[in-house]
Coordinates of C-alpha atoms in Angstrom, one line a residue:
X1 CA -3.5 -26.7 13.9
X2 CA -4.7 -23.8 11.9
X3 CA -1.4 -23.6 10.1
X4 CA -2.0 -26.9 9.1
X5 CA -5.5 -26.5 7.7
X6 CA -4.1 -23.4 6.2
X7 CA -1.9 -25.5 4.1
X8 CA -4.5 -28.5 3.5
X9 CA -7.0 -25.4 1.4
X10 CA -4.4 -23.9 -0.2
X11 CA -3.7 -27.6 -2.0
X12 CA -7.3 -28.6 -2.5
X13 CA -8.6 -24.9 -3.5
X14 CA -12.0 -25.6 -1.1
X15 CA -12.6 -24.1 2.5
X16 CA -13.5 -26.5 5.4
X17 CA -15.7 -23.7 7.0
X18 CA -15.8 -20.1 7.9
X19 CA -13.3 -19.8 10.4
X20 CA -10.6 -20.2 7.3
X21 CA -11.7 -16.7 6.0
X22 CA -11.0 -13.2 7.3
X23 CA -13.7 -11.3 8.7
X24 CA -14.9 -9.1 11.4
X25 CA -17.0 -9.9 14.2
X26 CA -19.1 -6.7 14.5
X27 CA -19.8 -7.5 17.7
X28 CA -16.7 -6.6 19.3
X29 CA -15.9 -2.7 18.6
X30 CA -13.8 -1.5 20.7
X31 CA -11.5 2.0 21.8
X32 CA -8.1 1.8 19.7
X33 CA -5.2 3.7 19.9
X34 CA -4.5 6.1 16.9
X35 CA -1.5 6.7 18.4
X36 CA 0.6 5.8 21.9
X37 CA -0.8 8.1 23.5
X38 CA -4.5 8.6 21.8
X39 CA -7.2 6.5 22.6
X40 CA -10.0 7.0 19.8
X41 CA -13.9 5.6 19.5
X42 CA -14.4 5.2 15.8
X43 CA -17.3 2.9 16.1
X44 CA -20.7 2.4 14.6
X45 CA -23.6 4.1 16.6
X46 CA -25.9 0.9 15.8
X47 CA -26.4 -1.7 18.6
X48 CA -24.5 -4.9 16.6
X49 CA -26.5 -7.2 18.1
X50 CA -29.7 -5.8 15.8
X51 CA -27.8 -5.4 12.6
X52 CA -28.8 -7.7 9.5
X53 CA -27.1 -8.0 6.2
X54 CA -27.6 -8.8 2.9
X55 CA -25.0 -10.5 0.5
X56 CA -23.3 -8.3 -2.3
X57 CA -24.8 -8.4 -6.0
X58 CA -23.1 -7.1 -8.9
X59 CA -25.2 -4.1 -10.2
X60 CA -27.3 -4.8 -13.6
X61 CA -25.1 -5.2 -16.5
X62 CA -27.4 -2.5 -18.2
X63 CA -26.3 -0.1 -15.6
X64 CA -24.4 3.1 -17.0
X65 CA -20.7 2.9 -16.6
X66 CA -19.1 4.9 -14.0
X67 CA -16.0 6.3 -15.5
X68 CA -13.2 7.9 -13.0
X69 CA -11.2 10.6 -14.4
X70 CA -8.0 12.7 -13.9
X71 CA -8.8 14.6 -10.8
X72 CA -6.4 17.7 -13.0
X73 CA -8.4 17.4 -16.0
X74 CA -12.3 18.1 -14.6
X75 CA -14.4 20.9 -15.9
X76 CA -16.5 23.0 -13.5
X77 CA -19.7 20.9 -14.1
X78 CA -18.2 18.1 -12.3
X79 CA -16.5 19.7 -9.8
X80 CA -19.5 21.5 -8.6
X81 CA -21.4 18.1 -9.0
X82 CA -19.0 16.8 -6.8
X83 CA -18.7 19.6 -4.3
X84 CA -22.6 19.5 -3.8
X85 CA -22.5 15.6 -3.3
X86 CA -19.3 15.7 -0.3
X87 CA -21.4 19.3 1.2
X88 CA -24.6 17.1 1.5
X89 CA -22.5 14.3 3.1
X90 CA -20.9 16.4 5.4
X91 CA -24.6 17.9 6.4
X92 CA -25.8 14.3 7.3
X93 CA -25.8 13.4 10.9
X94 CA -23.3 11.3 12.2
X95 CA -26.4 8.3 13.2
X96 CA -26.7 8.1 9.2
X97 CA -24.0 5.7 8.2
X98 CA -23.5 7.7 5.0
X99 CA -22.5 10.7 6.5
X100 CA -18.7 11.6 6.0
X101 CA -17.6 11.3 9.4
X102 CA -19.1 7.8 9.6
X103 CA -17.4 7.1 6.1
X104 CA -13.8 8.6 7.8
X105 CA -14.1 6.2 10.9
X106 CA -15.1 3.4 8.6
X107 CA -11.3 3.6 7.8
X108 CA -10.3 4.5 11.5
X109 CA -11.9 0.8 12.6
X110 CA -10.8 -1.4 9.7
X111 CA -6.7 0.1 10.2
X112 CA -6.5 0.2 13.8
X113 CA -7.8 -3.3 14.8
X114 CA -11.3 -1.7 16.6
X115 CA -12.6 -5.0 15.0
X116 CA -11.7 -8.4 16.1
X117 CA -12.0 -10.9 14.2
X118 CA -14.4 -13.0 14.0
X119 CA -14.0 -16.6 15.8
X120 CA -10.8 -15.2 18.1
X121 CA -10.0 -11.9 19.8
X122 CA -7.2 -10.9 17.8
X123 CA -7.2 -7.5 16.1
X124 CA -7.8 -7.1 12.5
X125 CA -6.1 -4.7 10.2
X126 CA -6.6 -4.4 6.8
X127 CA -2.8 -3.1 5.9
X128 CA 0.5 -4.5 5.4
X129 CA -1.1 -7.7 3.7
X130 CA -3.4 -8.8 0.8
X131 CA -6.6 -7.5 2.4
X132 CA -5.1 -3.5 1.7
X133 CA -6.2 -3.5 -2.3
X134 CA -9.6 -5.6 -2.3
X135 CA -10.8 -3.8 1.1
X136 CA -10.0 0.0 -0.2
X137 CA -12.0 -1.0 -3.4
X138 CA -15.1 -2.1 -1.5
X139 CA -14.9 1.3 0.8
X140 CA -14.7 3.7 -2.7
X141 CA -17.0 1.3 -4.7
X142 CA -19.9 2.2 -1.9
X143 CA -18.6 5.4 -1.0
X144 CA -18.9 6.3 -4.7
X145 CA -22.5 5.1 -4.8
X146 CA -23.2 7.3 -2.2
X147 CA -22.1 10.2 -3.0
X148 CA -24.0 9.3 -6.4
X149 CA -27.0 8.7 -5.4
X150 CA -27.4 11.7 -2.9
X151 CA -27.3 14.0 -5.6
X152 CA -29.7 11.7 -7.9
X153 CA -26.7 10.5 -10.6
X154 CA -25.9 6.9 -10.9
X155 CA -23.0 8.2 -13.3
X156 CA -21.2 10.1 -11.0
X157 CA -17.4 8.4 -10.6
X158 CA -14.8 9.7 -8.1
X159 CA -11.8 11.0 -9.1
X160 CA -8.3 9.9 -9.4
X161 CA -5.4 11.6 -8.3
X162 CA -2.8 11.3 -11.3
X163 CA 0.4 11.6 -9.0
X164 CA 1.9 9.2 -11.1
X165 CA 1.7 11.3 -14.6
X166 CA 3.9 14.7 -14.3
X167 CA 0.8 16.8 -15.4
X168 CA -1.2 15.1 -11.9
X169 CA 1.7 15.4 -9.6
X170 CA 0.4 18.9 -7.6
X171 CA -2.9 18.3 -5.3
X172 CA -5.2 18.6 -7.6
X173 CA -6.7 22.7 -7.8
X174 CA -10.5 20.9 -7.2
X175 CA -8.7 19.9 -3.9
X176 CA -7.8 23.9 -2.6
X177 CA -11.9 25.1 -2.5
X178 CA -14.5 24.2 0.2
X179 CA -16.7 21.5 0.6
X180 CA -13.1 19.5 -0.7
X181 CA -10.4 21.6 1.0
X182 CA -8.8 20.7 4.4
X183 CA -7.2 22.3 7.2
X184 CA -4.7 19.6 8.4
X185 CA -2.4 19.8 5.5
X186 CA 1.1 20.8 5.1
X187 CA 0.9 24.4 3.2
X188 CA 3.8 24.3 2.1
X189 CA 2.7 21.3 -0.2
X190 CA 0.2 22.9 -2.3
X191 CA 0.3 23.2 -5.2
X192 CA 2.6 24.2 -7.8
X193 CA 4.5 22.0 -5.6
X194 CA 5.6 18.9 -7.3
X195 CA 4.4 15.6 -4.6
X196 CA 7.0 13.9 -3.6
X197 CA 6.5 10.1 -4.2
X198 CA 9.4 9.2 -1.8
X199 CA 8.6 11.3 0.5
X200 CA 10.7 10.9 3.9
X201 CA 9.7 13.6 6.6
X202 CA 11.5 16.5 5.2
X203 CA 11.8 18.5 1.5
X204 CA 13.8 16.5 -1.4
X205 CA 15.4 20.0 -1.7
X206 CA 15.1 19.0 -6.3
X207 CA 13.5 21.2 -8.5
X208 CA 10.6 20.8 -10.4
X209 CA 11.8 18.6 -12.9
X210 CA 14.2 16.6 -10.8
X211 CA 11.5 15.6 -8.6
X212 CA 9.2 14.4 -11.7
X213 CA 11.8 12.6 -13.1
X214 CA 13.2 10.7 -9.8
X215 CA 9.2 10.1 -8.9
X216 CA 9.1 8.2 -12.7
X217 CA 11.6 6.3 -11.6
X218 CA 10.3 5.4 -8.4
X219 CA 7.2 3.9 -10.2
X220 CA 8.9 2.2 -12.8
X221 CA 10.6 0.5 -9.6
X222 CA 8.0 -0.4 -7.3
X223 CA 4.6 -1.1 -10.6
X224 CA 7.7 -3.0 -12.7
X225 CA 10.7 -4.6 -12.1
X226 CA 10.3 -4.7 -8.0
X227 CA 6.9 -6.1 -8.8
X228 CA 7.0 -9.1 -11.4
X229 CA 5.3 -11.6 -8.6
X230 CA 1.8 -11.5 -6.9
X231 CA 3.2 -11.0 -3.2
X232 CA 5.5 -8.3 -4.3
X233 CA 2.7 -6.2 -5.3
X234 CA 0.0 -7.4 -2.9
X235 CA 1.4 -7.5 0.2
X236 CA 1.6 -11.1 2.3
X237 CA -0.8 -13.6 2.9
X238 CA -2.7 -13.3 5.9
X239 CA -5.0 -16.0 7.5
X240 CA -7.2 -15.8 10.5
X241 CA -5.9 -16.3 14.2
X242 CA -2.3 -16.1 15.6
X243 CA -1.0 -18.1 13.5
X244 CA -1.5 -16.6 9.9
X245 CA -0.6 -12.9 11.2
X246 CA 1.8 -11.1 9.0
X247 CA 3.6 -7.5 8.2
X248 CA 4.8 -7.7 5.0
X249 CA 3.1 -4.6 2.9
X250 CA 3.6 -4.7 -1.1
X251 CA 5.7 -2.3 -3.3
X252 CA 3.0 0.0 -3.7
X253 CA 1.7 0.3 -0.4
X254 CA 5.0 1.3 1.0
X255 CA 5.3 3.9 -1.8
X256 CA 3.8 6.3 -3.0
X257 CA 0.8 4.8 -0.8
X258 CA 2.6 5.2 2.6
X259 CA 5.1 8.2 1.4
X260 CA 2.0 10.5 -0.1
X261 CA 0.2 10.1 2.9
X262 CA 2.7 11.8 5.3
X263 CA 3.8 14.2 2.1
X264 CA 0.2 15.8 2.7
X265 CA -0.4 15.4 6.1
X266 CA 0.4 18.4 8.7
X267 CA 3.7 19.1 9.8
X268 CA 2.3 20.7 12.7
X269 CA 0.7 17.5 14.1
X270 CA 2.3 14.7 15.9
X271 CA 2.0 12.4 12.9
X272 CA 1.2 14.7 10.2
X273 CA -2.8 13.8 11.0
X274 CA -4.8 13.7 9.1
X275 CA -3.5 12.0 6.2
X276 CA -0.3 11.0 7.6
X277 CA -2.1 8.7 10.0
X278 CA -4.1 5.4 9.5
X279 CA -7.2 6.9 12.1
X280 CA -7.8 10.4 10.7
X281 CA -6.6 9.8 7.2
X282 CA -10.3 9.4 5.4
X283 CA -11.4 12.7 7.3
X284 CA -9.6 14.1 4.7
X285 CA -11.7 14.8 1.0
X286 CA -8.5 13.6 -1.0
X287 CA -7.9 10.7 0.6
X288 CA -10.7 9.5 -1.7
X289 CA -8.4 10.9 -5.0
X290 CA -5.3 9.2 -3.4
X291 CA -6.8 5.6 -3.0
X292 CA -8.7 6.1 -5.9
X293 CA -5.1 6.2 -8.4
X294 CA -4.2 3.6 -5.6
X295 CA -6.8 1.1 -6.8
X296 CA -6.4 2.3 -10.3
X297 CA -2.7 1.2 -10.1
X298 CA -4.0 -2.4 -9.0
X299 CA -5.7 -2.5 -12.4
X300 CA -3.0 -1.1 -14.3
X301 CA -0.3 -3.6 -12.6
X302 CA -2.3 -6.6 -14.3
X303 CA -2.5 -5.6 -17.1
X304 CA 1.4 -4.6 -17.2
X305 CA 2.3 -8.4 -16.1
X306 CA -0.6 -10.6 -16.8
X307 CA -2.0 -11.2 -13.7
X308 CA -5.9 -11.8 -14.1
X309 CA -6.5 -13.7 -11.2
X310 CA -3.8 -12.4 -8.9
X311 CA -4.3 -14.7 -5.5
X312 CA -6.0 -18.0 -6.2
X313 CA -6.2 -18.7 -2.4
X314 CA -9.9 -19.7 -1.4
X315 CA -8.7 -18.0 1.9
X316 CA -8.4 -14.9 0.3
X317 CA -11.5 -14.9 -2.3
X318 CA -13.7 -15.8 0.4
X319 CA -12.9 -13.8 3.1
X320 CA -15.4 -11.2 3.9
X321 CA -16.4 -7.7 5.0
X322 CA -19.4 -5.0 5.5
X323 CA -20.2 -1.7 4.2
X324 CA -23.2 0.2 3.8
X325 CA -24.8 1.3 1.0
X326 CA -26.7 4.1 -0.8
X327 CA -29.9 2.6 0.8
X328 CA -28.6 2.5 4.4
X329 CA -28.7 -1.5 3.8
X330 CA -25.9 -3.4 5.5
X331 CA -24.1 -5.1 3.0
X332 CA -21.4 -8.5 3.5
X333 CA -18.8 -8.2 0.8
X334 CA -16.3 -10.8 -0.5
X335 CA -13.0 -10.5 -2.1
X336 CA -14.0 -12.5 -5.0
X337 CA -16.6 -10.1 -5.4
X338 CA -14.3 -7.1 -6.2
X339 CA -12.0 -8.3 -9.0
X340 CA -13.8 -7.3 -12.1
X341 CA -14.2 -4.1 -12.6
X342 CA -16.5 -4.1 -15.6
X343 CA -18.9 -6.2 -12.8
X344 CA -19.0 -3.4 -10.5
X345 CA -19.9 -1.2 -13.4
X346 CA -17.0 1.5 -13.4
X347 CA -13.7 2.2 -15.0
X348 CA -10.9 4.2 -15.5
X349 CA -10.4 6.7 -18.0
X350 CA -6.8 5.5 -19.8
X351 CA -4.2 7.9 -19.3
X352 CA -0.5 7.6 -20.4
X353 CA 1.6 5.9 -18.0
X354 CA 4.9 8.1 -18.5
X355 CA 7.2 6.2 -16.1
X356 CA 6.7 2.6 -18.3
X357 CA 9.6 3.8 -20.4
X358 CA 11.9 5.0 -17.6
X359 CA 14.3 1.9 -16.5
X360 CA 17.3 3.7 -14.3
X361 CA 20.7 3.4 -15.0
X362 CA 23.3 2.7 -12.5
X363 CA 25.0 5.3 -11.1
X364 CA 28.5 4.1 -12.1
X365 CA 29.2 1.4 -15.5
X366 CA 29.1 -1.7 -13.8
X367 CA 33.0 -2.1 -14.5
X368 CA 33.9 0.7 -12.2
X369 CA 31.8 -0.4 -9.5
X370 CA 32.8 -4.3 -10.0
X371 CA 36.5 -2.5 -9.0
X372 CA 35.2 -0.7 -6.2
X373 CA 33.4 -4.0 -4.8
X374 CA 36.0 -5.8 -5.8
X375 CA 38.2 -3.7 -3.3
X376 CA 35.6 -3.6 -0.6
X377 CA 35.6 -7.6 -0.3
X378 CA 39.3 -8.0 0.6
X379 CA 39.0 -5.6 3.5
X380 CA 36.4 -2.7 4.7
X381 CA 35.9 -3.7 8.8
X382 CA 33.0 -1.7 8.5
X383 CA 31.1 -3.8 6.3
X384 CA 29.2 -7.3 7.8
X385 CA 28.3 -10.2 6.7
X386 CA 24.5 -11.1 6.6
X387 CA 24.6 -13.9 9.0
X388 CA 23.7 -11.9 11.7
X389 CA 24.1 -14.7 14.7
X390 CA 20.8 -14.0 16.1
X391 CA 21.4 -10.8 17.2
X392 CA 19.5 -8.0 15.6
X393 CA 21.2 -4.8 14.0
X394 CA 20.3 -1.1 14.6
X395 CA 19.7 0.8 11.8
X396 CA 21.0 4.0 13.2
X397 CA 23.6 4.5 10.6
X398 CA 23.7 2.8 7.2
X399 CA 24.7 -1.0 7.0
X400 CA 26.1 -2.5 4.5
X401 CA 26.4 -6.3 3.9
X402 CA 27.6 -9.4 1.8
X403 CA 24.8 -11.5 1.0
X404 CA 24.8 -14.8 -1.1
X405 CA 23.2 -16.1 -3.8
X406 CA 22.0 -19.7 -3.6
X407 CA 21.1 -19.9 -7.1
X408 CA 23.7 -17.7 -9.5
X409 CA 24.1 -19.7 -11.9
X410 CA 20.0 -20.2 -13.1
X411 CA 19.0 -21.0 -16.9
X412 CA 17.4 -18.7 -19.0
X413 CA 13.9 -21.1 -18.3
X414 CA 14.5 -20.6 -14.1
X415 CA 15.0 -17.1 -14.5
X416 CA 11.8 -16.9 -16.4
X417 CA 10.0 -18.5 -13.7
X418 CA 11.7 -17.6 -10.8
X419 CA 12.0 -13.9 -9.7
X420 CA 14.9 -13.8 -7.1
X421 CA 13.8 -11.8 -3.8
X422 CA 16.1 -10.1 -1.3
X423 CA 14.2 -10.6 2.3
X424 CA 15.1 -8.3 5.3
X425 CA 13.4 -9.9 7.7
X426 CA 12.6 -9.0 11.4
X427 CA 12.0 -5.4 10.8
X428 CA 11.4 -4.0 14.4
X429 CA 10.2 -0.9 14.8
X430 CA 10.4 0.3 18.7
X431 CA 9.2 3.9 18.5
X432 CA 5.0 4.8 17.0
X433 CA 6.8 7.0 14.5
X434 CA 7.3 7.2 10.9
X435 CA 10.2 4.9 9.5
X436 CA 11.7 4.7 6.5
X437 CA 15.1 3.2 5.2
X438 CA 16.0 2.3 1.3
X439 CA 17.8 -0.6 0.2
X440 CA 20.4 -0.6 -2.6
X441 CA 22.5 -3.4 -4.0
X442 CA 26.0 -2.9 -5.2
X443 CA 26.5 0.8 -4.4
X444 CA 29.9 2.0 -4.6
X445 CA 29.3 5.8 -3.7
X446 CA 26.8 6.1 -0.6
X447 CA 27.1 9.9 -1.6
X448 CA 25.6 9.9 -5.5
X449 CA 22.9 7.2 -4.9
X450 CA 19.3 8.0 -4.8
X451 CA 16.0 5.9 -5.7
X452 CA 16.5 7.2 -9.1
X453 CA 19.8 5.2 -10.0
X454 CA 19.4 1.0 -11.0
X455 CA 21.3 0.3 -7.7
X456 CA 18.1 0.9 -5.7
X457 CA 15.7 -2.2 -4.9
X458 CA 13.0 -0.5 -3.0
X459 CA 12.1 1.4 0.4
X460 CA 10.6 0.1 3.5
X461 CA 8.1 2.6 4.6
X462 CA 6.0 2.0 8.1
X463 CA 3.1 5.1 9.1
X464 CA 2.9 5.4 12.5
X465 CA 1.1 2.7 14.3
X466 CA 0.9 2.3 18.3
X467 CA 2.8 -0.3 19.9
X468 CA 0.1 -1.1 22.5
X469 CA -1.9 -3.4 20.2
X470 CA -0.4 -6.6 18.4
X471 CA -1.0 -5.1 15.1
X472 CA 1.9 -2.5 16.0
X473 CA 4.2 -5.0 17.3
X474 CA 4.5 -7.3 15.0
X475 CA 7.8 -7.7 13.1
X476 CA 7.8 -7.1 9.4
X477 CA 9.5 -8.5 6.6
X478 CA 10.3 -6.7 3.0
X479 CA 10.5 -8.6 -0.1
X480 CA 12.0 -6.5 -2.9
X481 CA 12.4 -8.2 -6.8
X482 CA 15.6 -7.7 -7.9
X483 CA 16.0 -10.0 -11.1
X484 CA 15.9 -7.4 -13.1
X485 CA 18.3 -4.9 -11.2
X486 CA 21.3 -8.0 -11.1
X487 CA 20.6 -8.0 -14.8
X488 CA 21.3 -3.9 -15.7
X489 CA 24.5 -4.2 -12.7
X490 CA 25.8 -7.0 -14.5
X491 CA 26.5 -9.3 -11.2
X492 CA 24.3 -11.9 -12.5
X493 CA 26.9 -14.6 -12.5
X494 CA 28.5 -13.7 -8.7
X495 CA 27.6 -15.6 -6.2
X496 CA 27.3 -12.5 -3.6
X497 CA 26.0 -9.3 -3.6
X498 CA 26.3 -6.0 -1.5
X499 CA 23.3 -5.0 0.1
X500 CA 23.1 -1.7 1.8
X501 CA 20.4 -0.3 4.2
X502 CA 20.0 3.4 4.1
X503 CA 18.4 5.0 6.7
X504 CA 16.1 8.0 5.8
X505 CA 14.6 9.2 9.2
X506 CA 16.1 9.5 12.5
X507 CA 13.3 7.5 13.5
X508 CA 15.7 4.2 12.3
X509 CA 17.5 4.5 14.9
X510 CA 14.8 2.8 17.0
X511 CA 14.3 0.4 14.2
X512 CA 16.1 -3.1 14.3
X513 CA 16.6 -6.3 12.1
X514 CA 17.1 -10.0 12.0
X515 CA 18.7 -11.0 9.0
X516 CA 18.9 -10.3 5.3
X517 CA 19.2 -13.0 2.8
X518 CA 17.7 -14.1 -0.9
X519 CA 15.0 -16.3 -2.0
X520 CA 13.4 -17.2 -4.9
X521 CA 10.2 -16.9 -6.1
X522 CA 7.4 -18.5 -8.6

């Protein structure tokens, strides 16, 4: 039934009542598991039962503009501005909602389905869907204010951390000093090391200049051509109850989102904590930089391709959370509250976006790898065909497979309006470990591809999440854009392609799928 009524808004644009939005029923706090075999208690102090609210308002227009800036480019002024705001923080007890550890375990509730939701007892988690963008903005917008206002500066902006710029791509130095330094890093990261955008869970082993270059191509990939529609980019639609649960995280999400957190967690933890996991991620200070570009690549995404108003869905605008502000005042939130900047009275400082200008090249002239396929399709026992039977495929080793096209043969107009999607669908992941496996189209040497080369059409990239609730046991499905990629391999008039899945950690081999195939999207 709710599928149904799921369908019936999404035609008339209106909502029947409140059960058709997301939210969280703060009432039902509970232990979660940050991993298997770690029980944690991030909840609020406060009895729920007491707690009253107050709707959102947009701060007066003639407030001053808070403008975030290159974390790399700060002068001392700031960073000691910013130092003595996160010290205070730190200094405030944890029964003061402000206080950093109550801001860290904020993050801890809202990604490891502590919350219910509201009219049903199933978890809510606000990753690997639509809610990831528009809820991280709402946690820095009042995390921002906070820090602000405890040092008596309704200017102060957070920082961004320019890991997609080469000059921004080492933690930044602010990031090395106390109050903003952390202890559950990987040393070996800091800086002059270049970050590592596709990270997988050991080193690249490229220089310098190697790694800048394949991380420029790795956001040309997953900010352009693997992101020309809305779900692409922001991750699936996901509706309240059982029925409108769903894994299916956008481009940038899976990388450099997922891949930067594990880059600078720990390797001497279980899941590189803190940053490499979803519950002790925010306890570290540059979490705040990281989903600070994260949010500022939103922004920068519509303006690239036009997309004002990216979800139209009344399910989406008015679904609903709670933070709590600079005066301790519980505050309900919406979606539709959060997607104009200039109303929430900061901005970004602009900043050259280096990797606009770098479209990758196949690794091979489409001629010579036309031969190679061409060779490949009248023999090769190893490689499969996508109609899988029903029976799901290990990813232990790399899998290649011949996949049609039901529409090859589309008009200039259709192709305009129409991105074509490859799907690989019922992504099972059987182990609480980092996974992570790249998907390339028309490869014909396993051995000189990387995400760098045209053949590559994105990464599937899954942080730890425990198995014992039903937000780690859901199957996913990755949607990669690949219009553009058939155009620069020239195979836009075949009706098949050759879709290989690389694995990148041993941890695929626990990892299993349903079926790949193509569809098309508006």
């Amino acid at each position: 039934m709710r599928e149904f009524r799921h369908k019936i808004f999404r035609i008339n644009g209106t909502i029947d009542s409140d059960e058709d939005v997301m939210s969280p029923n703060l009432t039902s706090c509970h232990q979660s598991y940050g991993r298997d075999d770690l029980l944690v208690y991030c909840c609020p102090p406060e009895n729920p039962q007491n707690l009253k609210f107050i709707d959102f308002k947009f701060p007066e227009p003639s407030k001053p503009l808070r403008v975030r800036k290159p974390a790399h480019l700060l002068d001392e002024d700031y960073i000691s501005k910013y130092s003595r705001a996160v010290s205070i923080m730190k200094s405030l007890p944890y029964s003061d909602p402000r206080s950093f550890s109550r801001q860290a375990n904020l993050h801890c509730i809202f990604c490891t389905g502590a919350y219910d939701q509201k009219y049903s007892n199933i978890s809510l988690n606000i990753h690997r869907a639509w809610f990831f963008f528009p809820w991280h903005r709402m946690f820095l917008h009042f995390h921002e204010r906070i820090l602000g206002s405890l040092i008596g500066d309704d200017t102060f902006a957070l920082p961004f951390w320019n890991w997609d710029s080469p000059e921004g791509m080492t933690i930044p130095e602010m990031y090395m000093n106390e109050p903003l330094n952390h202890k559950e890093r990987d040393g070996s990261h800091f800086p002059p090391k270049v970050a590592d955008i596709d990270f997988v869970d050991k080193e690249s082993g490229l220089g310098p200049q190697e790694q800048i270059e394949k991380n420029l191509a790795m956001m040309y990939n997953q900010l352009v051509s693997g992101a020309k529609k809305t779900e692409l980019f922001m991750g699936c639609s996901y509706y309240p109850g059982e029925g409108g649960t769903c894994d299916g995280p956008g481009t940038v999400e899976l990388a450099p989102h997922n891949t930067l957190h594990t880059w600078v967690g720990s390797s001497f933890n279980p899941q590189r904590e803190d940053m490499g996991a979803f519950y002790s991620a925010a306890r570290d200070p540059l979490f705040y930089a990281h989903h600070s570009n994260i949010d500022r690549m939103w922004e920068v995404w519509r303006e690239i391709h036009g997309k004002n108003l990216p979800i139209s869905d009344p399910a989406w605008l008015g679904s609903y959370f709670y933070f709590y502000d600079e005066n301790l005042q519980l505050v309900r939130i919406k979606v539709s509250d959060v997607l104009d900047l200039s109303k929430l009275r900061y901005a970004y400082e602009k900043v050259n976006l280096p990797w606009l200008n770098k479209r990758p090249k196949p690794s091979v002239s489409p001629k010579l790898a036309r031969q190679v396929l061409n060779l490949r399709d009248t023999g090769g026992s190893r490689f499969l065909y996508a109609e899988f039977g029903g029976n799901a495929r290990n990813l232990e080793a790399s899998m290649t497979v011949k996949v049609y096209r039901p529409e090859y043969q589309r008009t200039k107009k259709e192709k305009e309006e129409e991105e074509e999607v490859l799907v690989v669908y019922g992504i099972d992941v059987e182990s609480n470990m980092y996974v992570k496996f790249d998907v390339y189209v028309n490869i014909a040497d396993e051995m000189k591809i990387n995400p760098g080369f045209r053949e590559f059409a994105g990464t599937f990239v899954r942080l730890p999440q425990a198995r014992s609730t039903d937000i780690g046991s859901r199957k996913s499905t990755l949607k990669l854009g690949i219009s553009e990629l058939i155009e620069d391999l020239e195979a836009d008039g075949d009706d098949s392609i050759w879709v290989t899945l690389l694995p990148r950690t041993t941890s695929c081999m626990n990892t299993t799928i349903d079926g790949i195939c193509i569809e098309y999207m508006r």
